[in-house]
mmCIF file of N, CA and C in Angstrom:
data_model
loop_
_atom_site.group_PDB
_atom_site.id
_atom_site.type_symbol
_atom_site.label_atom_id
_atom_site.label_comp_id
_atom_site.label_asym_id
_atom_site.label_seq_id
_atom_site.Cartn_x
_atom_site.Cartn_y
_atom_site.Cartn_z
ATOM 1 N N MET A 219 149.990 137.320 45.771
ATOM 2 C CA MET A 219 148.844 135.580 45.250
ATOM 3 C C MET A 219 150.149 134.809 44.618
ATOM 4 N N ASP A 220 150.119 134.051 45.374
ATOM 5 C CA ASP A 220 151.019 132.817 44.413
ATOM 6 C C ASP A 220 149.237 131.797 43.677
ATOM 7 N N LEU A 221 150.213 131.413 42.759
ATOM 8 C CA LEU A 221 149.625 130.373 41.743
ATOM 9 C C LEU A 221 148.844 129.396 42.706
ATOM 10 N N LEU A 222 149.621 128.263 43.297
ATOM 11 C CA LEU A 222 149.459 127.575 44.170
ATOM 12 C C LEU A 222 148.535 128.084 45.674
ATOM 13 N N ASP A 223 147.996 129.621 45.979
ATOM 14 C CA ASP A 223 147.596 129.268 47.158
ATOM 15 C C ASP A 223 145.499 128.756 47.586
ATOM 16 N N PRO A 224 145.644 128.810 46.359
ATOM 17 C CA PRO A 224 143.496 128.802 46.058
ATOM 18 C C PRO A 224 143.484 127.128 46.466
ATOM 19 N N PHE A 225 144.747 126.395 46.158
ATOM 20 C CA PHE A 225 144.741 124.606 45.871
ATOM 21 C C PHE A 225 145.437 124.263 47.319
ATOM 22 N N MET A 226 146.464 125.730 48.281
ATOM 23 C CA MET A 226 146.910 124.650 49.427
ATOM 24 C C MET A 226 145.689 124.269 50.385
ATOM 25 N N THR A 227 146.523 123.857 51.515
ATOM 26 C CA THR A 227 145.785 123.338 53.154
ATOM 27 C C THR A 227 146.477 123.543 53.599
ATOM 28 N N PRO A 228 146.076 124.096 55.141
ATOM 29 C CA PRO A 228 146.735 124.738 56.248
ATOM 30 C C PRO A 228 147.383 123.450 56.977
ATOM 31 N N PHE A 229 147.784 123.800 57.921
ATOM 32 C CA PHE A 229 148.418 122.945 58.796
ATOM 33 C C PHE A 229 147.622 122.542 59.439
ATOM 34 N N ARG A 230 147.004 121.171 60.359
ATOM 35 C CA ARG A 230 145.789 121.408 61.388
ATOM 36 C C ARG A 230 146.804 121.309 62.331
ATOM 37 N N GLU A 231 146.238 122.692 63.053
ATOM 38 C CA GLU A 231 146.653 122.365 64.966
ATOM 39 C C GLU A 231 145.506 121.820 65.781
ATOM 40 N N ASN A 232 145.947 121.173 66.529
ATOM 41 C CA ASN A 232 145.492 120.901 67.433
ATOM 42 C C ASN A 232 145.919 121.147 68.804
ATOM 43 N N SER A 233 145.309 121.490 70.402
ATOM 44 C CA SER A 233 145.477 121.614 71.206
ATOM 45 C C SER A 233 145.759 120.356 72.243
ATOM 46 N N ASP A 234 145.670 119.158 71.597
ATOM 47 C CA ASP A 234 145.824 118.282 72.269
ATOM 48 C C ASP A 234 147.209 117.530 71.335
ATOM 49 N N TYR A 235 147.480 118.289 71.113
ATOM 50 C CA TYR A 235 149.031 117.804 69.915
ATOM 51 C C TYR A 235 150.239 117.826 70.926
ATOM 52 N N ASN A 236 151.212 116.917 70.682
ATOM 53 C CA ASN A 236 152.581 116.629 71.640
ATOM 54 C C ASN A 236 153.475 116.841 70.483
ATOM 55 N N ARG A 237 154.745 116.981 70.037
ATOM 56 C CA ARG A 237 155.478 116.949 69.718
ATOM 57 C C ARG A 237 155.516 116.157 68.442
ATOM 58 N N GLN A 238 155.642 115.033 68.840
ATOM 59 C CA GLN A 238 155.344 114.054 67.739
ATOM 60 C C GLN A 238 154.301 114.047 66.631
ATOM 61 N N ASP A 239 152.739 114.340 67.360
ATOM 62 C CA ASP A 239 152.232 114.692 66.439
ATOM 63 C C ASP A 239 152.110 115.938 65.396
ATOM 64 N N GLU A 240 152.728 117.083 66.492
ATOM 65 C CA GLU A 240 153.132 118.225 65.325
ATOM 66 C C GLU A 240 154.027 117.703 64.321
ATOM 67 N N ARG A 241 155.367 116.823 64.661
ATOM 68 C CA ARG A 241 156.075 116.457 63.585
ATOM 69 C C ARG A 241 154.862 115.798 62.567
ATOM 70 N N GLY A 242 154.213 114.793 62.997
ATOM 71 C CA GLY A 242 153.486 114.233 61.874
ATOM 72 C C GLY A 242 152.747 114.846 60.790
ATOM 73 N N GLU A 243 152.118 115.824 61.742
ATOM 74 C CA GLU A 243 151.354 116.687 60.912
ATOM 75 C C GLU A 243 151.851 117.558 59.881
ATOM 76 N N ALA A 244 153.849 118.031 60.626
ATOM 77 C CA ALA A 244 154.515 119.334 59.390
ATOM 78 C C ALA A 244 154.400 118.293 57.956
ATOM 79 N N GLU A 245 154.888 116.744 58.854
ATOM 80 C CA GLU A 245 155.194 116.475 57.627
ATOM 81 C C GLU A 245 154.021 115.412 56.321
ATOM 82 N N ALA A 246 153.038 115.328 57.018
ATOM 83 C CA ALA A 246 151.744 115.027 56.069
ATOM 84 C C ALA A 246 151.079 116.561 55.086
ATOM 85 N N LEU A 247 151.694 117.675 55.595
ATOM 86 C CA LEU A 247 151.434 119.111 55.734
ATOM 87 C C LEU A 247 152.258 119.092 54.126
ATOM 88 N N TYR A 248 153.971 118.902 54.548
ATOM 89 C CA TYR A 248 155.016 118.702 53.019
ATOM 90 C C TYR A 248 154.812 117.410 52.215
ATOM 91 N N GLN A 249 153.583 116.521 52.374
ATOM 92 C CA GLN A 249 153.754 115.960 51.322
ATOM 93 C C GLN A 249 151.781 116.018 50.742
ATOM 94 N N ARG A 250 151.216 116.885 51.135
ATOM 95 C CA ARG A 250 150.311 117.084 50.468
ATOM 96 C C ARG A 250 150.409 118.288 49.640
ATOM 97 N N GLN A 251 151.330 119.579 50.345
ATOM 98 C CA GLN A 251 151.686 120.069 49.284
ATOM 99 C C GLN A 251 152.793 119.758 48.184
ATOM 100 N N GLY A 252 153.743 119.351 48.196
ATOM 101 C CA GLY A 252 154.131 118.076 47.044
ATOM 102 C C GLY A 252 153.349 117.959 45.745
ATOM 103 N N ALA A 253 151.900 116.803 46.622
ATOM 104 C CA ALA A 253 151.195 116.526 45.456
ATOM 105 C C ALA A 253 150.739 117.660 45.219
ATOM 106 N N ILE A 254 150.175 118.441 45.496
ATOM 107 C CA ILE A 254 149.480 119.479 45.242
ATOM 108 C C ILE A 254 150.255 120.202 43.872
ATOM 109 N N GLU A 255 151.621 120.746 44.403
ATOM 110 C CA GLU A 255 152.133 121.404 43.636
ATOM 111 C C GLU A 255 152.143 120.762 42.079
ATOM 112 N N ASP A 256 152.566 118.868 42.358
ATOM 113 C CA ASP A 256 152.822 118.091 41.035
ATOM 114 C C ASP A 256 151.019 118.397 39.959
ATOM 115 N N PHE A 257 150.010 117.931 41.283
ATOM 116 C CA PHE A 257 148.708 118.238 40.325
ATOM 117 C C PHE A 257 148.546 119.747 40.157
ATOM 118 N N VAL A 258 149.190 120.760 40.522
ATOM 119 C CA VAL A 258 149.322 121.915 39.220
ATOM 120 C C VAL A 258 149.641 122.253 38.312
ATOM 121 N N GLU A 259 150.870 121.457 38.442
ATOM 122 C CA GLU A 259 151.962 121.340 37.220
ATOM 123 C C GLU A 259 151.843 120.192 36.199
ATOM 124 N N GLY A 260 150.745 119.975 36.425
ATOM 125 C CA GLY A 260 150.380 118.478 35.264
ATOM 126 C C GLY A 260 151.332 117.203 35.551
ATOM 127 N N LYS A 261 152.253 117.648 36.870
ATOM 128 C CA LYS A 261 152.972 116.241 37.062
ATOM 129 C C LYS A 261 152.292 114.701 37.883
ATOM 130 N N GLY A 262 151.041 115.085 38.623
ATOM 131 C CA GLY A 262 150.038 114.518 39.337
ATOM 132 C C GLY A 262 149.127 114.152 38.847
ATOM 133 N N GLN A 263 147.854 113.042 39.279
ATOM 134 C CA GLN A 263 146.782 112.577 38.692
ATOM 135 C C GLN A 263 145.492 113.346 40.270
ATOM 136 N N ALA A 264 144.857 113.717 39.546
ATOM 137 C CA ALA A 264 143.942 114.153 40.383
ATOM 138 C C ALA A 264 142.979 113.107 41.545
ATOM 139 N N ASP A 265 143.334 111.936 41.219
ATOM 140 C CA ASP A 265 143.089 110.782 42.016
ATOM 141 C C ASP A 265 143.566 110.555 43.120
ATOM 142 N N THR A 266 144.960 110.746 42.522
ATOM 143 C CA THR A 266 146.290 110.322 43.353
ATOM 144 C C THR A 266 145.884 111.498 44.446
ATOM 145 N N LEU A 267 145.480 112.797 44.182
ATOM 146 C CA LEU A 267 145.655 113.821 44.860
ATOM 147 C C LEU A 267 144.295 113.679 46.412
ATOM 148 N N LEU A 268 143.762 113.595 45.714
ATOM 149 C CA LEU A 268 142.169 113.325 46.530
ATOM 150 C C LEU A 268 142.226 111.622 47.693
ATOM 151 N N ASP A 269 142.679 110.814 46.784
ATOM 152 C CA ASP A 269 143.234 110.048 47.898
ATOM 153 C C ASP A 269 144.502 110.002 48.660
ATOM 154 N N MET A 270 145.107 111.128 48.756
ATOM 155 C CA MET A 270 146.201 111.090 49.169
ATOM 156 C C MET A 270 145.370 112.203 50.658
ATOM 157 N N LEU A 271 144.514 112.574 49.792
ATOM 158 C CA LEU A 271 143.800 113.956 51.154
ATOM 159 C C LEU A 271 143.166 112.850 52.002
ATOM 160 N N GLU A 272 142.137 112.365 51.319
ATOM 161 C CA GLU A 272 140.990 111.092 52.448
ATOM 162 C C GLU A 272 141.902 110.496 53.535
ATOM 163 N N GLU A 273 143.315 110.261 52.751
ATOM 164 C CA GLU A 273 144.194 109.043 53.935
ATOM 165 C C GLU A 273 144.349 110.214 55.197
ATOM 166 N N GLN A 274 144.549 111.350 54.773
ATOM 167 C CA GLN A 274 145.273 112.138 55.732
ATOM 168 C C GLN A 274 144.227 112.969 56.787
ATOM 169 N N GLY A 275 142.556 112.220 56.255
ATOM 170 C CA GLY A 275 141.468 113.019 56.949
ATOM 171 C C GLY A 275 141.030 114.083 56.845
ATOM 172 N N ILE A 276 141.353 114.091 55.601
ATOM 173 C CA ILE A 276 140.517 115.805 54.751
ATOM 174 C C ILE A 276 139.448 114.589 53.590
ATOM 175 N N ASP A 277 138.367 116.002 53.713
ATOM 176 C CA ASP A 277 137.474 115.404 53.538
ATOM 177 C C ASP A 277 137.154 115.886 51.481
ATOM 178 N N ALA A 278 137.720 115.518 50.617
ATOM 179 C CA ALA A 278 138.636 115.461 49.256
ATOM 180 C C ALA A 278 137.541 116.029 48.585
ATOM 181 N N ALA A 279 136.226 115.827 49.029
ATOM 182 C CA ALA A 279 134.539 116.531 47.714
ATOM 183 C C ALA A 279 134.626 118.007 48.703
ATOM 184 N N ALA A 280 134.824 118.162 50.037
ATOM 185 C CA ALA A 280 135.049 119.253 50.811
ATOM 186 C C ALA A 280 135.812 120.427 49.700
ATOM 187 N N TYR A 281 137.326 119.656 49.856
ATOM 188 C CA TYR A 281 138.758 120.192 49.107
ATOM 189 C C TYR A 281 137.968 120.550 48.033
ATOM 190 N N ALA A 282 137.907 120.266 47.387
ATOM 191 C CA ALA A 282 137.354 120.503 45.778
ATOM 192 C C ALA A 282 136.374 121.633 45.628
ATOM 193 N N ASP A 283 135.487 121.455 46.803
ATOM 194 C CA ASP A 283 134.649 122.560 46.458
ATOM 195 C C ASP A 283 135.343 124.041 47.012
ATOM 196 N N ARG A 284 136.322 124.097 47.880
ATOM 197 C CA ARG A 284 136.304 125.075 48.457
ATOM 198 C C ARG A 284 137.668 125.386 47.469
ATOM 199 N N VAL A 285 138.353 124.715 46.853
ATOM 200 C CA VAL A 285 139.450 125.033 45.608
ATOM 201 C C VAL A 285 138.550 125.555 44.478
ATOM 202 N N HIS A 286 137.946 125.246 43.717
ATOM 203 C CA HIS A 286 136.186 126.301 43.317
ATOM 204 C C HIS A 286 136.000 127.294 43.818
ATOM 205 N N ALA A 287 135.713 127.217 44.694
ATOM 206 C CA ALA A 287 135.359 129.006 45.215
ATOM 207 C C ALA A 287 135.954 130.003 45.098
ATOM 208 N N GLU A 288 137.559 129.350 45.478
ATOM 209 C CA GLU A 288 139.257 130.091 45.967
ATOM 210 C C GLU A 288 139.756 130.692 44.328
ATOM 211 N N VAL A 289 139.467 129.824 43.331
ATOM 212 C CA VAL A 289 139.654 130.175 42.108
ATOM 213 C C VAL A 289 138.478 131.114 41.384
ATOM 214 N N GLU A 290 137.544 130.835 41.594
ATOM 215 C CA GLU A 290 136.069 131.280 41.257
ATOM 216 C C GLU A 290 136.424 133.012 42.167
ATOM 217 N N ALA A 291 136.518 133.457 43.047
ATOM 218 C CA ALA A 291 136.501 134.350 43.892
ATOM 219 C C ALA A 291 137.873 135.232 42.718
ATOM 220 N N VAL A 292 139.120 134.589 42.310
ATOM 221 C CA VAL A 292 140.490 135.445 41.794
ATOM 222 C C VAL A 292 139.728 135.614 40.845
ATOM 223 N N ILE A 293 138.976 134.846 39.759
ATOM 224 C CA ILE A 293 138.526 135.203 38.517
ATOM 225 C C ILE A 293 137.513 136.013 38.534
ATOM 226 N N ASP A 294 136.588 136.221 39.630
ATOM 227 C CA ASP A 294 135.728 137.246 39.940
ATOM 228 C C ASP A 294 135.951 138.889 40.259
ATOM 229 N N SER A 295 136.894 138.919 41.145
ATOM 230 C CA SER A 295 137.436 140.173 41.175
ATOM 231 C C SER A 295 138.214 140.994 40.808
ATOM 232 N N GLY A 296 138.255 140.055 38.944
ATOM 233 C CA GLY A 296 138.817 141.309 37.841
ATOM 234 C C GLY A 296 140.244 142.097 37.905
ATOM 235 N N ILE A 297 141.058 141.462 39.334
ATOM 236 C CA ILE A 297 142.298 142.098 39.549
ATOM 237 C C ILE A 297 143.217 141.472 38.695
ATOM 238 N N VAL A 298 144.284 141.468 37.341
ATOM 239 C CA VAL A 298 145.332 141.403 37.333
ATOM 240 C C VAL A 298 146.370 141.112 37.573
ATOM 241 N N TYR A 299 146.610 139.843 37.483
ATOM 242 C CA TYR A 299 147.922 138.921 38.414
ATOM 243 C C TYR A 299 149.035 138.810 37.295
ATOM 244 N N ILE A 300 150.216 139.377 37.809
ATOM 245 C CA ILE A 300 151.470 139.037 37.019
ATOM 246 C C ILE A 300 152.228 138.441 37.703
ATOM 247 N N SER A 301 153.183 137.422 36.820
ATOM 248 C CA SER A 301 154.336 136.721 37.458
ATOM 249 C C SER A 301 155.544 136.944 37.752
ATOM 250 N N ASN A 302 156.139 137.643 39.187
ATOM 251 C CA ASN A 302 157.746 138.197 39.373
ATOM 252 C C ASN A 302 158.297 137.249 39.191
ATOM 253 N N ASP A 303 159.754 137.308 39.126
ATOM 254 C CA ASP A 303 160.883 137.079 39.194
ATOM 255 C C ASP A 303 160.609 135.777 39.754
ATOM 256 N N ALA A 304 160.285 135.435 40.965
ATOM 257 C CA ALA A 304 159.912 134.375 41.647
ATOM 258 C C ALA A 304 159.154 133.495 41.036
ATOM 259 N N GLY A 305 158.711 133.573 40.607
ATOM 260 C CA GLY A 305 157.087 133.119 39.642
ATOM 261 C C GLY A 305 156.114 133.058 40.707
ATOM 262 N N LEU A 306 156.382 134.352 41.440
ATOM 263 C CA LEU A 306 154.792 134.557 41.813
ATOM 264 C C LEU A 306 154.013 135.123 41.922
ATOM 265 N N LEU A 307 152.988 134.759 41.486
ATOM 266 C CA LEU A 307 151.602 135.709 41.206
ATOM 267 C C LEU A 307 151.468 136.781 42.042
ATOM 268 N N ILE A 308 151.602 137.951 41.477
ATOM 269 C CA ILE A 308 151.200 139.389 42.265
ATOM 270 C C ILE A 308 150.452 140.500 41.517
ATOM 271 N N PRO A 309 149.466 140.793 42.236
ATOM 272 C CA PRO A 309 148.965 141.740 41.929
ATOM 273 C C PRO A 309 149.870 143.122 40.810
ATOM 274 N N SER A 310 149.265 142.999 40.130
ATOM 275 C CA SER A 310 149.818 144.123 38.932
ATOM 276 C C SER A 310 150.262 145.636 39.727
ATOM 277 N N GLY A 311 151.234 145.882 39.402
ATOM 278 C CA GLY A 311 151.658 147.196 39.870
ATOM 279 C C GLY A 311 152.317 147.170 41.375
ATOM 280 N N MET A 312 152.010 145.831 41.974
ATOM 281 C CA MET A 312 152.429 145.843 43.461
ATOM 282 C C MET A 312 153.972 145.307 43.323
ATOM 283 N N VAL A 313 154.602 145.871 44.318
ATOM 284 C CA VAL A 313 156.358 145.606 44.177
ATOM 285 C C VAL A 313 156.335 144.552 45.363
ATOM 286 N N LEU A 314 157.489 143.084 45.130
ATOM 287 C CA LEU A 314 157.848 142.821 46.212
ATOM 288 C C LEU A 314 159.090 142.597 46.042
#
């Protein structure tokens, strides 16, 4: 598990997407992930991130609730996470 996993958003697939729509969603995803990384690393503001999500059609309140639930699940799992050489958080004893 990576530290950022609970914060990330999915690629929003749609059966009606054409190639241009897919490229647009890929670009939006790239922008979202960058803003999320900046926020988690302390380089960005929560309001900026949540505003971007809303502008891209993602319910910011639902996003915050989902992140909260996922972070709590990681904490409650009792699994000890360590950082590997790539900076990824992985369960203790697991080798990647």
